[in-house]
Amino acid sequence: MATDLRLPGARRGKVRDLYELPPTGGEGSNEGSNGALLIVATDRLSAFDVVLPTLAPGKGRMLTSIAAWWLRWLERRGVVSTHLRSTETDAIPASAFDGAETTRASLDGRVMIGRRCRVVPIECVVRGYLEGSGWADYQQTGGVCGVSLPAGLRRCERLPTPIFTPATKAEDGAHDENISFDEAVRGVGGPLMEQLRDQSLAIYRAAAAHAEARGIILADTKFEFGLPINADADGGERAVTSEPMLIDEALTPDSSRFWPMDAYEPGRTQPSFDKQYVREHLETLVDAGQWNKSAPGPALPDAVIEGTLARYREAMERLTAE
């Protein structure tokens, strides 16, 4: 459920625990003069921005495996630079475990060590199909996040071309909110948002083609970007480049909608390899008046956990097959 390490900068996301690692290399070190970020994927499960009380055993290792595979795949193909430097626990100093409940062995397969970055506070969402909040927006406005779409599209229909639909990056416990591109520009500036839009669409197109070749539709996904930072001589931080890099996870069942191609049929909800299985169970509780999508979340039955893990596992095996 959680980690306990003797490292600075500890903070907890919905699924991942983060810590700061001290610099270990000399001049030219991959980690930069400001050290690196340790990202640990737990077995926590979240839905509707609420962390649920039931663990999904092994989920963190699968998420790490999928995310690291995609990040390396994208870099090898020159699609985008990423924060990922290692997935090994060797870079964690022994002092991090002194008196801690967490052991080095328990972190095997759960760790990503990344370049420290100043996070751009925008969720970069790309949609190739019409579902989720995009479908709800389309029904009300005829578009998604200010992007006009043709009339008469059905639920889960493939869009004429993938669209970039940013969202706010909410603090823990709050909900991300879809915004227009112009609103995002007002938040972080036009040149940067144009870069993020172009990079996000390029990543989506490359990943969607790879997934389709393996019988999976990448319906939509979200990315986060950051600007690499180093320490100033006085201990402050500064961005060392204006070129954003892809950070955190990418293209996992936690951040994307994956559908089996052989069962795809527009006009209805789709079977999936992602958290939709959990969401659908929770929606039945909402419809029955047993939950209101606020914390604390309800416990999940074993069948839902097992079904979710089976879907994640199939996505991992199919997507990471070369």
Short mmCIF file of C-alpha atoms in Angstrom, two decimals:
data_model
loop_
_atom_site.label_atom_id
_atom_site.label_comp_id
_atom_site.label_asym_id
_atom_site.label_seq_id
_atom_site.Cartn_x
_atom_site.Cartn_y
_atom_site.Cartn_z
CA MET A 1 0.00 0.00 0.00
CA ALA A 2 2.86 2.42 0.76
CA THR A 3 6.64 2.68 1.03
CA ASP A 4 8.79 3.94 3.87
CA LEU A 5 12.28 5.10 2.88
CA ARG A 6 14.78 7.37 4.60
CA LEU A 7 15.07 9.74 1.66
CA PRO A 8 14.26 13.44 1.29
CA GLY A 9 11.37 14.94 -0.63
CA ALA A 10 8.95 12.13 0.14
CA ARG A 11 5.51 12.59 -1.37
CA ARG A 12 2.68 10.34 -2.38
CA GLY A 13 0.61 10.35 -5.54
CA LYS A 14 -2.49 8.31 -6.14
CA VAL A 15 -0.50 5.22 -7.13
CA ARG A 16 3.18 6.15 -6.90
CA ASP A 17 5.46 7.18 -4.03
CA LEU A 18 8.21 9.64 -4.90
CA TYR A 19 11.55 10.46 -3.26
CA GLU A 20 14.65 12.45 -4.12
CA LEU A 21 17.93 10.62 -4.67
CA PRO A 22 21.23 12.39 -3.95
CA PRO A 23 23.72 12.89 -6.79
CA THR A 24 25.93 9.84 -7.24
CA GLY A 25 27.83 10.61 -10.43
CA GLY A 26 30.50 13.07 -11.29
CA GLU A 27 30.68 15.42 -14.23
CA GLY A 28 28.52 14.11 -17.06
CA SER A 29 26.39 11.97 -14.77
CA ASN A 30 22.98 11.10 -16.20
CA GLU A 31 21.37 12.24 -12.99
CA GLY A 32 22.62 15.82 -13.28
CA SER A 33 24.01 17.85 -10.44
CA ASN A 34 20.65 17.90 -8.69
CA GLY A 35 20.30 14.16 -8.22
CA ALA A 36 17.41 12.09 -9.51
CA LEU A 37 13.83 11.23 -8.68
CA LEU A 38 12.90 7.79 -7.35
CA ILE A 39 9.40 6.73 -8.43
CA VAL A 40 7.93 3.62 -6.80
CA ALA A 41 4.75 2.06 -8.18
CA THR A 42 2.66 0.62 -5.36
CA ASP A 43 -0.30 -1.74 -5.66
CA ARG A 44 -2.74 1.06 -4.89
CA LEU A 45 -5.67 1.39 -7.26
CA SER A 46 -7.44 4.67 -7.97
CA ALA A 47 -10.58 5.55 -9.90
CA PHE A 48 -12.40 8.85 -10.32
CA ASP A 49 -9.37 10.45 -8.63
CA VAL A 50 -10.02 8.49 -5.42
CA VAL A 51 -7.53 5.97 -3.99
CA LEU A 52 -9.44 2.79 -3.22
CA PRO A 53 -8.80 0.79 -0.04
CA THR A 54 -8.32 -2.56 -1.79
CA LEU A 55 -4.87 -3.47 -3.13
CA ALA A 56 -4.29 -5.04 -6.55
CA PRO A 57 -1.34 -7.37 -5.82
CA GLY A 58 1.42 -7.09 -8.43
CA LYS A 59 -0.17 -4.16 -10.25
CA GLY A 60 2.77 -1.85 -9.47
CA ARG A 61 5.27 -4.19 -11.08
CA MET A 62 3.13 -4.51 -14.21
CA LEU A 63 2.72 -0.74 -14.46
CA THR A 64 6.46 -0.21 -14.12
CA SER A 65 7.21 -2.86 -16.73
CA ILE A 66 4.78 -1.35 -19.25
CA ALA A 67 5.75 2.28 -18.63
CA ALA A 68 9.50 1.61 -18.78
CA TRP A 69 9.09 -0.42 -21.97
CA TRP A 70 7.18 2.39 -23.69
CA LEU A 71 9.60 5.11 -22.54
CA ARG A 72 12.59 3.20 -23.89
CA TRP A 73 10.69 2.34 -27.08
CA LEU A 74 9.85 6.01 -27.71
CA GLU A 75 13.45 7.12 -27.09
CA ARG A 76 14.92 4.42 -29.35
CA ARG A 77 12.71 5.65 -32.18
CA GLY A 78 13.55 9.28 -31.59
CA VAL A 79 9.92 10.20 -30.93
CA VAL A 80 10.55 12.08 -27.66
CA SER A 81 13.11 12.43 -24.87
CA THR A 82 12.04 10.93 -21.53
CA HIS A 83 13.03 11.23 -17.90
CA LEU A 84 13.79 7.51 -17.47
CA ARG A 85 17.35 6.65 -16.47
CA SER A 86 17.08 3.26 -14.76
CA THR A 87 14.73 0.67 -13.32
CA GLU A 88 17.34 -0.84 -10.98
CA THR A 89 17.29 -0.51 -7.20
CA ASP A 90 21.12 -0.37 -6.99
CA ALA A 91 21.06 3.43 -7.23
CA ILE A 92 19.14 3.67 -3.94
CA PRO A 93 21.67 4.27 -1.13
CA ALA A 94 21.79 1.74 1.70
CA SER A 95 20.99 4.53 4.16
CA ALA A 96 17.50 4.77 2.65
CA PHE A 97 16.66 1.44 4.27
CA ASP A 98 18.13 2.12 7.73
CA GLY A 99 15.27 1.59 10.16
CA ALA A 100 12.75 1.60 7.32
CA GLU A 101 9.95 -0.92 6.90
CA THR A 102 10.53 -1.11 3.16
CA THR A 103 13.31 -3.42 1.94
CA ARG A 104 15.35 -3.20 -1.25
CA ALA A 105 14.02 -6.58 -2.39
CA SER A 106 10.41 -5.40 -2.06
CA LEU A 107 11.14 -2.62 -4.59
CA ASP A 108 12.36 -4.96 -7.33
CA GLY A 109 10.36 -4.35 -10.49
CA ARG A 110 8.59 -1.31 -9.02
CA VAL A 111 11.20 1.39 -9.49
CA MET A 112 11.82 4.04 -12.10
CA ILE A 113 14.71 6.46 -11.56
CA GLY A 114 14.21 9.60 -13.55
CA ARG A 115 15.76 12.94 -14.31
CA ARG A 116 14.40 15.63 -11.99
CA CYS A 117 12.17 18.05 -13.87
CA ARG A 118 9.99 21.08 -13.28
CA VAL A 119 6.55 19.68 -14.06
CA VAL A 120 4.42 21.50 -16.61
CA PRO A 121 1.03 21.79 -14.83
CA ILE A 122 -1.03 20.56 -17.78
CA GLU A 123 -2.29 17.04 -18.49
CA CYS A 124 -1.69 16.42 -22.20
CA VAL A 125 -4.58 14.26 -23.39
CA VAL A 126 -4.82 12.83 -26.90
CA ARG A 127 -8.04 11.23 -28.12
CA GLY A 128 -8.36 9.05 -31.18
CA TYR A 129 -11.84 7.82 -30.27
CA LEU A 130 -14.87 9.41 -28.63
CA GLU A 131 -15.39 8.08 -25.09
CA GLY A 132 -15.34 9.13 -21.44
CA SER A 133 -15.48 12.83 -20.67
CA GLY A 134 -14.90 13.52 -24.37
CA TRP A 135 -18.13 11.73 -25.26
CA ALA A 136 -20.01 13.66 -22.56
CA ASP A 137 -18.58 16.96 -23.85
CA TYR A 138 -19.45 16.09 -27.44
CA GLN A 139 -23.07 15.34 -26.55
CA GLN A 140 -23.41 18.77 -24.95
CA THR A 141 -21.34 20.96 -27.28
CA GLY A 142 -20.66 19.08 -30.50
CA GLY A 143 -16.94 19.13 -29.73
CA VAL A 144 -14.35 18.25 -27.12
CA CYS A 145 -12.43 20.89 -25.16
CA GLY A 146 -13.28 23.50 -27.77
CA VAL A 147 -12.29 21.28 -30.72
CA SER A 148 -15.23 21.10 -33.15
CA LEU A 149 -16.12 17.63 -34.44
CA PRO A 150 -18.47 16.39 -37.17
CA ALA A 151 -22.12 15.95 -36.22
CA GLY A 152 -23.60 12.48 -35.74
CA LEU A 153 -20.60 10.69 -34.25
CA ARG A 154 -21.43 7.65 -32.15
CA ARG A 155 -20.01 6.71 -28.79
CA CYS A 156 -16.52 5.22 -29.13
CA GLU A 157 -16.37 6.16 -32.81
CA ARG A 158 -12.95 6.74 -34.34
CA LEU A 159 -12.29 10.43 -34.86
CA PRO A 160 -11.34 11.76 -38.30
CA THR A 161 -7.93 12.61 -36.83
CA PRO A 162 -6.55 12.41 -33.28
CA ILE A 163 -7.20 15.54 -31.23
CA PHE A 164 -5.23 17.20 -28.42
CA THR A 165 -7.44 18.06 -25.44
CA PRO A 166 -5.54 19.42 -22.42
CA ALA A 167 -6.69 19.27 -18.82
CA THR A 168 -5.70 20.90 -15.58
CA LYS A 169 -3.26 18.92 -13.43
CA ALA A 170 -5.17 18.87 -10.16
CA GLU A 171 -3.70 18.58 -6.69
CA ASP A 172 -4.19 15.30 -4.82
CA GLY A 173 -7.84 14.70 -4.00
CA ALA A 174 -9.11 17.09 -6.67
CA HIS A 175 -10.41 16.24 -10.11
CA ASP A 176 -8.62 17.13 -13.34
CA GLU A 177 -10.76 19.41 -15.50
CA ASN A 178 -10.81 19.54 -19.28
CA ILE A 179 -9.81 22.92 -20.70
CA SER A 180 -9.41 24.45 -24.14
CA PHE A 181 -6.05 24.87 -25.82
CA ASP A 182 -6.34 28.64 -25.38
CA GLU A 183 -6.87 28.20 -21.63
CA ALA A 184 -3.75 26.02 -21.47
CA VAL A 185 -1.80 28.68 -23.37
CA ARG A 186 -2.84 31.28 -20.83
CA GLY A 187 -1.48 29.01 -18.11
CA VAL A 188 1.97 28.10 -19.48
CA GLY A 189 2.49 30.07 -22.68
CA GLY A 190 1.89 29.53 -26.38
CA PRO A 191 5.29 28.24 -27.59
CA LEU A 192 5.47 25.59 -24.85
CA MET A 193 1.89 24.42 -25.41
CA GLU A 194 2.48 24.14 -29.14
CA GLN A 195 5.51 21.94 -28.41
CA LEU A 196 3.52 19.77 -26.02
CA ARG A 197 0.64 19.41 -28.47
CA ASP A 198 2.94 18.38 -31.32
CA GLN A 199 4.92 15.96 -29.14
CA SER A 200 1.77 14.43 -27.64
CA LEU A 201 0.21 13.81 -31.05
CA ALA A 202 3.46 12.30 -32.35
CA ILE A 203 3.67 9.94 -29.37
CA TYR A 204 0.03 8.92 -29.76
CA ARG A 205 0.35 8.17 -33.46
CA ALA A 206 3.47 6.06 -32.98
CA ALA A 207 2.03 4.16 -30.03
CA ALA A 208 -1.38 3.65 -31.64
CA ALA A 209 0.22 2.12 -34.74
CA HIS A 210 2.28 -0.22 -32.55
CA ALA A 211 -0.78 -1.24 -30.53
CA GLU A 212 -2.96 -1.83 -33.60
CA ALA A 213 -0.33 -4.17 -35.02
CA ARG A 214 -0.89 -6.23 -31.86
CA GLY A 215 -4.67 -6.21 -32.01
CA ILE A 216 -5.22 -3.36 -29.53
CA ILE A 217 -6.85 0.03 -30.06
CA LEU A 218 -5.31 2.94 -28.15
CA ALA A 219 -8.49 4.96 -27.75
CA ASP A 220 -7.04 7.82 -25.72
CA THR A 221 -4.19 8.52 -23.36
CA LYS A 222 -2.63 11.25 -21.27
CA PHE A 223 0.95 12.42 -20.87
CA GLU A 224 2.90 14.63 -18.50
CA PHE A 225 5.92 16.70 -19.43
CA GLY A 226 8.64 18.48 -17.49
CA LEU A 227 11.64 20.74 -18.00
CA PRO A 228 14.90 19.18 -16.71
CA ILE A 229 16.41 21.04 -13.75
CA ASN A 230 19.81 21.35 -12.15
CA ALA A 231 20.90 23.03 -8.94
CA ASP A 232 22.37 26.51 -8.94
CA ALA A 233 25.52 27.21 -6.96
CA ASP A 234 23.40 28.74 -4.20
CA GLY A 235 21.24 25.63 -3.92
CA GLY A 236 18.32 26.94 -5.97
CA GLU A 237 16.92 25.21 -9.01
CA ARG A 238 16.87 26.25 -12.63
CA ALA A 239 15.63 24.68 -15.83
CA VAL A 240 18.61 23.58 -17.90
CA THR A 241 16.72 23.40 -21.19
CA SER A 242 13.52 24.73 -22.69
CA GLU A 243 12.94 21.37 -24.39
CA PRO A 244 10.26 19.42 -22.49
CA MET A 245 10.69 15.71 -21.86
CA LEU A 246 8.09 13.03 -21.19
CA ILE A 247 7.91 12.23 -17.47
CA ASP A 248 6.09 9.95 -15.02
CA GLU A 249 4.40 6.94 -16.62
CA ALA A 250 3.16 6.67 -20.18
CA LEU A 251 0.77 4.47 -22.14
CA THR A 252 -0.21 2.17 -19.28
CA PRO A 253 -3.69 0.83 -18.47
CA ASP A 254 -3.79 3.42 -15.67
CA SER A 255 -3.38 6.35 -18.06
CA SER A 256 -4.89 5.04 -21.29
CA ARG A 257 -7.92 3.31 -22.76
CA PHE A 258 -6.97 0.08 -24.53
CA TRP A 259 -9.64 -1.89 -26.44
CA PRO A 260 -9.39 -5.27 -28.20
CA MET A 261 -9.72 -4.69 -31.95
CA ASP A 262 -11.62 -7.92 -32.56
CA ALA A 263 -14.46 -6.81 -30.26
CA TYR A 264 -14.62 -3.17 -31.35
CA GLU A 265 -18.05 -1.86 -32.31
CA PRO A 266 -18.87 1.87 -32.21
CA GLY A 267 -22.13 3.00 -30.66
CA ARG A 268 -21.60 1.28 -27.29
CA THR A 269 -19.07 0.93 -24.51
CA GLN A 270 -16.13 -1.34 -25.31
CA PRO A 271 -14.48 -4.21 -23.48
CA SER A 272 -11.10 -2.98 -22.33
CA PHE A 273 -7.63 -3.75 -20.98
CA ASP A 274 -7.64 -0.89 -18.50
CA LYS A 275 -9.33 0.55 -15.41
CA GLN A 276 -12.71 0.69 -17.13
CA TYR A 277 -13.56 -2.65 -15.53
CA VAL A 278 -13.15 -1.03 -12.10
CA ARG A 279 -15.00 2.12 -13.15
CA GLU A 280 -17.99 0.12 -14.36
CA HIS A 281 -18.23 -1.72 -11.05
CA LEU A 282 -18.03 1.57 -9.16
CA GLU A 283 -20.70 3.13 -11.39
CA THR A 284 -23.11 0.41 -10.27
CA LEU A 285 -22.50 1.52 -6.68
CA VAL A 286 -23.07 5.15 -7.66
CA ASP A 287 -26.32 4.24 -9.44
CA ALA A 288 -27.45 2.35 -6.34
CA GLY A 289 -26.71 5.35 -4.13
CA GLN A 290 -23.95 3.49 -2.27
CA TRP A 291 -21.10 5.86 -3.26
CA ASN A 292 -20.76 9.43 -4.49
CA LYS A 293 -17.31 9.31 -6.13
CA SER A 294 -15.72 11.01 -3.14
CA ALA A 295 -13.17 9.70 -0.64
CA PRO A 296 -13.18 7.29 1.04
CA GLY A 297 -13.65 4.85 -1.80
CA PRO A 298 -15.45 1.52 -1.40
CA ALA A 299 -13.67 -1.81 -1.04
CA LEU A 300 -13.54 -3.92 -4.20
CA PRO A 301 -14.59 -7.58 -4.37
CA ASP A 302 -11.97 -10.19 -5.25
CA ALA A 303 -13.55 -10.82 -8.66
CA VAL A 304 -13.06 -7.20 -9.71
CA ILE A 305 -9.42 -7.20 -8.57
CA GLU A 306 -8.70 -10.48 -10.34
CA GLY A 307 -10.43 -9.30 -13.51
CA THR A 308 -8.51 -6.04 -13.49
CA LEU A 309 -5.14 -7.73 -13.03
CA ALA A 310 -5.92 -10.19 -15.84
CA ARG A 311 -6.67 -7.29 -18.19
CA TYR A 312 -3.49 -5.42 -17.22
CA ARG A 313 -1.46 -8.59 -17.69
CA GLU A 314 -2.84 -9.22 -21.18
CA ALA A 315 -2.17 -5.62 -22.18
CA MET A 316 1.41 -5.91 -20.91
CA GLU A 317 2.09 -9.16 -22.72
CA ARG A 318 0.61 -8.03 -26.03
CA LEU A 319 1.93 -4.46 -26.11
CA THR A 320 5.52 -5.23 -25.09
CA ALA A 321 5.93 -8.09 -27.56
CA GLU A 322 8.44 -6.96 -30.18
#
